[in-house]
Short mmCIF file of C-alpha atoms and ligand atoms in Angstrom, two decimals:
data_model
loop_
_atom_site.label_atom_id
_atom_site.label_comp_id
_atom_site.label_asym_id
_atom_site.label_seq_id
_atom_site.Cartn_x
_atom_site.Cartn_y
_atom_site.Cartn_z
CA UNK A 1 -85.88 -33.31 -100.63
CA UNK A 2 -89.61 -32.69 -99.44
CA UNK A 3 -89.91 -30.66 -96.37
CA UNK A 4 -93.98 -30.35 -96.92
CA UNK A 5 -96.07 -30.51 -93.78
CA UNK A 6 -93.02 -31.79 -91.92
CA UNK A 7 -92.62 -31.06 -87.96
CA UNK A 8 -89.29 -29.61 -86.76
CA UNK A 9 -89.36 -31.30 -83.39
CA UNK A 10 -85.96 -33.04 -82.60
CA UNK A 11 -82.41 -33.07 -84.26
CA UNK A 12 -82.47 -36.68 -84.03
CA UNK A 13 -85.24 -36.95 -86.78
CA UNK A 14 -82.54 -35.56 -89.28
CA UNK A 15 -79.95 -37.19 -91.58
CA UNK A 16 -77.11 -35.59 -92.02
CA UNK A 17 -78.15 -34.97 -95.68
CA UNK A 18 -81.13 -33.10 -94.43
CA UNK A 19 -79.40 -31.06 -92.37
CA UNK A 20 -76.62 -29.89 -95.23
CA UNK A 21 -80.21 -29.39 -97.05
CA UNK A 22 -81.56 -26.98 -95.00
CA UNK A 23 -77.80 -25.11 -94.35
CA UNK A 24 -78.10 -24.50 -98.03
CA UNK A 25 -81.66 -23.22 -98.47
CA UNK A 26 -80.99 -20.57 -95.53
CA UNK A 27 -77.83 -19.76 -97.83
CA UNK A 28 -79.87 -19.36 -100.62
CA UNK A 29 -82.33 -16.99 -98.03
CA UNK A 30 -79.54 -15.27 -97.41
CA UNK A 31 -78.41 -14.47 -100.75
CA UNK A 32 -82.06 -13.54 -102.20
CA UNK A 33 -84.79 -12.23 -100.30
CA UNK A 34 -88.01 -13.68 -101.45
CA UNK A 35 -90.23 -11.24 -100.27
CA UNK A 36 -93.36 -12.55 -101.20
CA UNK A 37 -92.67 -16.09 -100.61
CA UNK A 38 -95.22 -16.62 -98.10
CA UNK A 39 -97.68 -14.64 -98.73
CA UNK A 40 -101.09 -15.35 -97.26
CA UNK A 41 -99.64 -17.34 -94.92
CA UNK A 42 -99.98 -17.19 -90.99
CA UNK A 43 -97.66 -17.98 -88.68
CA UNK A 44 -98.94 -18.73 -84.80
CA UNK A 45 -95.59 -18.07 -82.44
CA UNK A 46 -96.81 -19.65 -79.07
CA UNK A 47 -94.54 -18.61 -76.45
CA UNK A 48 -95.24 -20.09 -72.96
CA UNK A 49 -91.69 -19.16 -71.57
CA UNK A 50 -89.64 -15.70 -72.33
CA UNK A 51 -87.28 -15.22 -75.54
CA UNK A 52 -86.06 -12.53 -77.36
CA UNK A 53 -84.09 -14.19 -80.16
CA UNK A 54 -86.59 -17.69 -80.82
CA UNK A 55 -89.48 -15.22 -80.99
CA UNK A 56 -88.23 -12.01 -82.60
CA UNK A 57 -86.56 -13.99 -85.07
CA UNK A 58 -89.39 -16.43 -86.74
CA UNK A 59 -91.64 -13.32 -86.49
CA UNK A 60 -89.12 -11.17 -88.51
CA UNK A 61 -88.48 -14.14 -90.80
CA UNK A 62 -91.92 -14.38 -91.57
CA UNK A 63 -92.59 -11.11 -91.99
CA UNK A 64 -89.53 -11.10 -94.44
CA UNK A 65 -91.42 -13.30 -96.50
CA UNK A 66 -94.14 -11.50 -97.02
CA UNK A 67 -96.10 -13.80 -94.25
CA UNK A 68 -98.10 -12.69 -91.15
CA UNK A 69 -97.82 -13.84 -87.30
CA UNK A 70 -100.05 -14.31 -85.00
CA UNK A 71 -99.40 -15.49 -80.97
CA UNK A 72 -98.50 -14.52 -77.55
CA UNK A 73 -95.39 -14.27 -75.25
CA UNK A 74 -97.65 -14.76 -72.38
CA UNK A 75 -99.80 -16.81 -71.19
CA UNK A 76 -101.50 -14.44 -68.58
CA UNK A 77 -103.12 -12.89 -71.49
CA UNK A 78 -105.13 -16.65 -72.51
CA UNK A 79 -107.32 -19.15 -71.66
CA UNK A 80 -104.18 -21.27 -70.09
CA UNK A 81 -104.57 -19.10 -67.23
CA UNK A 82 -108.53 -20.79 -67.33
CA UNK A 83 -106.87 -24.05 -67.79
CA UNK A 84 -107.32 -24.94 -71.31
CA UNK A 85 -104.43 -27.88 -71.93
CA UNK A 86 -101.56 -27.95 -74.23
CA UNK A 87 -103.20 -30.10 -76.36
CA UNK A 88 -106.37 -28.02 -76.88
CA UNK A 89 -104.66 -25.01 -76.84
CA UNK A 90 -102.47 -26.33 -80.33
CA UNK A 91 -105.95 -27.54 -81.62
CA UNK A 92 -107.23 -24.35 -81.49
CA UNK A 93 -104.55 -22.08 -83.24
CA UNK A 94 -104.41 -24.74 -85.91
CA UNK A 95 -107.20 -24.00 -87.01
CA UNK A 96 -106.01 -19.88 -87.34
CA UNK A 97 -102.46 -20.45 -88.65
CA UNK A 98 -100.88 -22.73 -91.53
CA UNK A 99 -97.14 -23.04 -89.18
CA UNK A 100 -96.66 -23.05 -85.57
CA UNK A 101 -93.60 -22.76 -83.88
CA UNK A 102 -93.77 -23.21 -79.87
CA UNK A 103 -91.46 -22.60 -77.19
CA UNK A 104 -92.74 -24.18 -73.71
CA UNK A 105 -90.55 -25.50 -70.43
CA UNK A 106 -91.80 -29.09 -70.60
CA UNK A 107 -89.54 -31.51 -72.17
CA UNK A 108 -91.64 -33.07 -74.80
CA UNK A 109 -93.89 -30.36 -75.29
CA UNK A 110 -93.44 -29.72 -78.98
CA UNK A 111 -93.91 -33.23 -79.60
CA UNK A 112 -97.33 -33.90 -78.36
CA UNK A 113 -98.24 -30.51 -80.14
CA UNK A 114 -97.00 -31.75 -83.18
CA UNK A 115 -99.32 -34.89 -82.45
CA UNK A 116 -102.09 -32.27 -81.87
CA UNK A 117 -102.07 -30.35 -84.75
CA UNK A 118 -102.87 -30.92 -88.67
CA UNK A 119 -100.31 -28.03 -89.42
CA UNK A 120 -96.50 -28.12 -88.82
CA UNK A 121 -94.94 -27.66 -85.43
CA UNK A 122 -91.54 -25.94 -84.99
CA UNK A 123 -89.78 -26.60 -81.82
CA UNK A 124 -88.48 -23.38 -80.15
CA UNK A 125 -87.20 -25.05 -77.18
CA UNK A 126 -88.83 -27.60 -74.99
CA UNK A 127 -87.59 -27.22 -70.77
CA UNK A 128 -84.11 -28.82 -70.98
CA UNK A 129 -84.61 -31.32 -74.05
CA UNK A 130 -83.90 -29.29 -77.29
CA UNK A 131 -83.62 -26.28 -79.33
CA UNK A 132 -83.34 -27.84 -83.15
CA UNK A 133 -83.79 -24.38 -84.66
CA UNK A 134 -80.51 -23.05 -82.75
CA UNK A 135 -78.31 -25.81 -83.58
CA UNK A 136 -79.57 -25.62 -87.53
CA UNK A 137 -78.32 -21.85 -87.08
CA UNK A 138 -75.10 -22.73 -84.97
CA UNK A 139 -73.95 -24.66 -87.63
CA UNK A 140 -75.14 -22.31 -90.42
CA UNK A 141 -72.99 -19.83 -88.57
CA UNK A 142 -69.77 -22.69 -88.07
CA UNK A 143 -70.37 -23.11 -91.59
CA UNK A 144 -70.00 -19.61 -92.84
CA UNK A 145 -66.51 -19.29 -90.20
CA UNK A 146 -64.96 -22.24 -91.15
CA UNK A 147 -65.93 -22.96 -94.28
CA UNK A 148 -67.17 -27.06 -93.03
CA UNK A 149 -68.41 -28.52 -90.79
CA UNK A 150 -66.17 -31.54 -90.49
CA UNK A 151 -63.39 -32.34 -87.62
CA UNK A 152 -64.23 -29.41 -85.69
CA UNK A 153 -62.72 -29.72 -82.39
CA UNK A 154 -65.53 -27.81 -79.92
CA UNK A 155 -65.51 -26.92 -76.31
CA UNK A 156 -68.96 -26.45 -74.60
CA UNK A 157 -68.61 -24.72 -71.18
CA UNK A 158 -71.09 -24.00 -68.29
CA UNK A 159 -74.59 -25.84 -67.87
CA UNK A 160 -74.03 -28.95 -69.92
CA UNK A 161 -76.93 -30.86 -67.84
CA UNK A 162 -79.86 -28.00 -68.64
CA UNK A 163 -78.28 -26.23 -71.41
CA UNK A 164 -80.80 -27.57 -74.37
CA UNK A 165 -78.79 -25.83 -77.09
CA UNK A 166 -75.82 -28.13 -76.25
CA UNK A 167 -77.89 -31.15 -76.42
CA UNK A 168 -78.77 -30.72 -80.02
CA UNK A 169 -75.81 -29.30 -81.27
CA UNK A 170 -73.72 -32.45 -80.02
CA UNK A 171 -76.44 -34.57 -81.52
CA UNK A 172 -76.02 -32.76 -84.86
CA UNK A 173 -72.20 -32.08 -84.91
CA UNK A 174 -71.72 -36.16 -84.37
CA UNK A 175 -72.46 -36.72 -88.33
CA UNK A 176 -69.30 -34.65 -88.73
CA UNK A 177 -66.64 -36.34 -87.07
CA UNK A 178 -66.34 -33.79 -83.96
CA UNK A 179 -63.70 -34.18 -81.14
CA UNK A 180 -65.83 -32.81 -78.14
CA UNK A 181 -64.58 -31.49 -74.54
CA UNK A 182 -67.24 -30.85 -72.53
CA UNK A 183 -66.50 -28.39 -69.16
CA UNK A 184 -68.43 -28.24 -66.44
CA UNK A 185 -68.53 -29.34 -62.89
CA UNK A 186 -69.48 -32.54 -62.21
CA UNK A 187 -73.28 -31.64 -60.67
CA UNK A 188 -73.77 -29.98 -64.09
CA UNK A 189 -72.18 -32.34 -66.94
CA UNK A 190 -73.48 -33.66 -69.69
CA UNK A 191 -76.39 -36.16 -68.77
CA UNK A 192 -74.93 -39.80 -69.59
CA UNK A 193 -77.50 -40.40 -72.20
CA UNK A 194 -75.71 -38.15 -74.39
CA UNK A 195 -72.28 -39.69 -74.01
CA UNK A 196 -74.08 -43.48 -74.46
CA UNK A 197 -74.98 -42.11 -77.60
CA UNK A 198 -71.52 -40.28 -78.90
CA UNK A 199 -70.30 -43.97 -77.54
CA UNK A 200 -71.89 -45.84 -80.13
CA UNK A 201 -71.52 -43.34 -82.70
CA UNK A 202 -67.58 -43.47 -81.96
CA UNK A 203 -67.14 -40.11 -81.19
CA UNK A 204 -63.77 -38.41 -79.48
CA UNK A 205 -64.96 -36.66 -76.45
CA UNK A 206 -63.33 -35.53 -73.14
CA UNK A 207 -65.04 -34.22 -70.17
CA UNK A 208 -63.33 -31.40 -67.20
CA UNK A 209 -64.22 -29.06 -65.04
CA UNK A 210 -61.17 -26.88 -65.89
CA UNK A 211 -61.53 -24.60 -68.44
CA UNK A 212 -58.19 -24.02 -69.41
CA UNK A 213 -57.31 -28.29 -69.62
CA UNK A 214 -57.73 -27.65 -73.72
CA UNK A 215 -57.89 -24.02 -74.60
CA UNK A 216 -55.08 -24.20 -77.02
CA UNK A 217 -56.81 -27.37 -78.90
CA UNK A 218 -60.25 -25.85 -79.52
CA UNK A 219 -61.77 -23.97 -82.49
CA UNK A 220 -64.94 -23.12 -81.03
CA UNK A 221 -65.85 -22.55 -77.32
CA UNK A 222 -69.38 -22.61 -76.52
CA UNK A 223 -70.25 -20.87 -73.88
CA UNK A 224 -73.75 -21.67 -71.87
CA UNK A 225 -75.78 -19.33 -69.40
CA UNK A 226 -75.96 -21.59 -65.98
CA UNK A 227 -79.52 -21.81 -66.31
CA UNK A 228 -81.59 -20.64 -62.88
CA UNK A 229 -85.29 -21.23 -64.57
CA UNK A 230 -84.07 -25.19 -64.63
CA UNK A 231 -82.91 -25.67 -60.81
CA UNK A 232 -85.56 -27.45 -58.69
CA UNK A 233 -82.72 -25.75 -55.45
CA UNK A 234 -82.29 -21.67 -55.93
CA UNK A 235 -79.29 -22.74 -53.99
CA UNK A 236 -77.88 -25.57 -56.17
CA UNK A 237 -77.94 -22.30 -58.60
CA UNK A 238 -75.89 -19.88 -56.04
CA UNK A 239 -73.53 -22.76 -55.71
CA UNK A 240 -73.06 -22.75 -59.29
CA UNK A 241 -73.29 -18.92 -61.05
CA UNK A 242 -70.38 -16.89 -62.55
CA UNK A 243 -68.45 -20.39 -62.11
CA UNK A 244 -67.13 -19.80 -65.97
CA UNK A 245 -66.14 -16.69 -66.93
CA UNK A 246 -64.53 -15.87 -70.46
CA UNK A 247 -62.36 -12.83 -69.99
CA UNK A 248 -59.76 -11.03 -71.65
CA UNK A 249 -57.13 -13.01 -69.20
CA UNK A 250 -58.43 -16.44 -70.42
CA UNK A 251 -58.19 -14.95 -74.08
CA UNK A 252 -53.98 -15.07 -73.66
CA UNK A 253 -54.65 -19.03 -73.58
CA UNK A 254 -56.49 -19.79 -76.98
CA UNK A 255 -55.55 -19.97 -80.09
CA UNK A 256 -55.66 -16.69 -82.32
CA UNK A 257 -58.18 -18.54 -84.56
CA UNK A 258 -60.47 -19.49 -81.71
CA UNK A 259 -64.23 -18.13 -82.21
CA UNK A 260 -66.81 -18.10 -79.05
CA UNK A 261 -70.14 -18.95 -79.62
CA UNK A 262 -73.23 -18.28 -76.94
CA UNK A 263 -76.88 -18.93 -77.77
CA UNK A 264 -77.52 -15.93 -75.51
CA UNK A 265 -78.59 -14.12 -73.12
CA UNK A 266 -75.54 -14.07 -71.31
CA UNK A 267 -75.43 -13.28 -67.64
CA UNK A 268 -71.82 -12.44 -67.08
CA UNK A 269 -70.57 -15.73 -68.76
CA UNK A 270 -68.87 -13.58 -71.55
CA UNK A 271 -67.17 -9.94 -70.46
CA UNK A 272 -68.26 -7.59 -72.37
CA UNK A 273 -64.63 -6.74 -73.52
CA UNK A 274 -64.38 -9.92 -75.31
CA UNK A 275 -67.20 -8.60 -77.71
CA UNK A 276 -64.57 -6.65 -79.79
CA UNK A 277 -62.17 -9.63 -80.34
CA UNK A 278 -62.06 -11.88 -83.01
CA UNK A 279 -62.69 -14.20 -80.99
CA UNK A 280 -66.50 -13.48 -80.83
CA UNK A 281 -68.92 -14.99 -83.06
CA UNK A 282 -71.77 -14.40 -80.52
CA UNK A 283 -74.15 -11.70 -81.93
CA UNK A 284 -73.24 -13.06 -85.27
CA UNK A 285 -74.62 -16.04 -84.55
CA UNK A 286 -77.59 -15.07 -83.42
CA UNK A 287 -78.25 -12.56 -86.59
CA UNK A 288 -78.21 -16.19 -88.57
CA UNK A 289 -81.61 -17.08 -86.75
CA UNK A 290 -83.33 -15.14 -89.70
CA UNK A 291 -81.74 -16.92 -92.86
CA UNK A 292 -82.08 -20.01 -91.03
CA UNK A 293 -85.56 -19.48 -89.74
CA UNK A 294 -87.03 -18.25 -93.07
CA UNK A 295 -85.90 -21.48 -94.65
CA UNK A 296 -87.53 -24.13 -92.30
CA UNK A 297 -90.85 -21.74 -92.60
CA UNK A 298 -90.63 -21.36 -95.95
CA UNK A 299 -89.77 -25.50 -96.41
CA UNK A 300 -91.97 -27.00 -94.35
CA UNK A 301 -94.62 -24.72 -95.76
CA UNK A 302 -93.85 -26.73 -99.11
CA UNK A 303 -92.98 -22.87 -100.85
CA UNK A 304 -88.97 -24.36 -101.73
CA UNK A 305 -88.26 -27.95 -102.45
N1 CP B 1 -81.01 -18.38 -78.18
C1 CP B 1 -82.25 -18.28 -77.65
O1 CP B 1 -83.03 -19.24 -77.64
O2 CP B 1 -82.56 -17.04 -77.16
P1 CP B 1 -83.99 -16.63 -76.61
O3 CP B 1 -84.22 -17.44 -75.35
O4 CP B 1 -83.91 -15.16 -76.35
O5 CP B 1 -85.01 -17.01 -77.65
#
């Protein structure tokens, strides 16, 4: 499978061969380090909205592999703040790096810089739309727990309408014969375009805003931040925050073999006494990013095939 030159945009673009493909390259990242795999390579990180993991993690991955970064994680500090465009902006730092991976709150955002640039463009989250590079290490991680991917039965709880990690994870997890129940109140549900497509794909899914309807029939619980950057009303947020709360309480409910999984931050979602359970996969998870993240830089720079 050639990766060469390839952008990293949308789930949707992948097969489900291609994603197994990459799951086993960040294996094989994990397993040998390949420090000088990239060497003399540049990476340009162009963050126009905050992250710790997205960021931290493709830098560190980079630097793993012998590779160096270049980039902000603000844009007070360039010429956006002038009002140079997107798309002049990606022409630019194509010309200084041989990868780019942006993160930026409009939804398509990572697409038209892919259009703009001659190099390949990672998408580390575009506004609402979708976060490919956190579902490719979500289900590296459901890999590693369970062993497959296939018949998981998955809860995803909190912002299902904003939360852009859920988006592509359903999209990717539908190859694999999922049974989905998706929690939230009804103002903050899945958008329908989503369940059109798990429609035609034939795929089990229930919706509820009670989180306990189907605690004893999941084997993953995702748990989403309500997510305040996304609400045109700072009320419609008030209305909505703390609404889901995973505690020790709720733990008595699930099954012993039930993991949690959170893209993080959290903001209270997840008490912090849950951390020493079984139960949480969370910080796990996101230590993943770097296996993961070193093989998409290190593919779609054409250095593994
Ligand atoms: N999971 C994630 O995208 O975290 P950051 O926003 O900190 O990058």
């Amino acid at each position: 499978m050639d990766f060469k030159n390839r952008d990293i945009i949308s789930i949707n673009d992948f097969s489900k061969e291609e994603l197994l493909y990459i799951l086993k390259v960040a294996k094989q990242m994990e397993l040998s380090p390949k420090d000088n795999l990239l060497r003399g390579k540049i990476l340009a990180a162009l963050f126009f909205e905050p992250s710790t993991r997205t960021r931290l993690s493709f830098v560190s991955a980079m630097k793993q592999l012998g590779g160096k970064v270049i980039g902000f994680s603000n844009t007070n500090v360039t010429s956006v703040q002038k009002g140079e465009s997107l798309w002049d902006t990606i022409k630019m730092t194509s010309q200084y790096s041989d990868v780019i991976v942006i993160r930026n709150p409009l939804e398509g955002s990572a697409r038209l810089a892919a259009e703009a640039s001659p190099v390949p463009v990672i998408n580390g989250g575009d506004g609402s739309n979708q976060h490919p590079t956190q579902t490719l290490l979500d289900l590296y991680t459901i890999l590693k727990t369970r062993g497959n991917l296939e018949n998981l039965r998955i809860g995803f709880v909190g912002d299902l309408k904003y939360g852009r990690t859920v988006h592509s994870l359903v999209i990717a997890l539908s190859h694999f014969n999922p049974t989905f129940y998706f929690i939230a109140p009804d103002e903050l549900q899945i958008p329908e375009s989503y369940l059109d497509e798990l429609f035609q794909k034939k795929v089990k899914y229930f919706k509820t805003s009670d989180l306990s309807r189907f605690s004893k029939e999941m084997d993953i619980l995702y748990v989403t931040r309500i997510q305040k950057e996304r609400f045109p009303d700072p009320l419609e947020y008030e209305k909505f925050k703390g609404i889901y709360r995973i505690d020790m309480e709720f733990l008595q409910r699930v099954r012993k073999d039930m993991r949690i999984m959170h893209a993080l931050p959290r903001v209270g979602e997840i008490d912090h006494s849950v951390d020493n359970t079984p139960h949480a996969l969370y910080f796990e998870q996101a230590g993943n990013g770097i296996p993961v993240r070193k093989a998409l830089l290190a593919l779609v720079l054409g250095k593994i095939k």
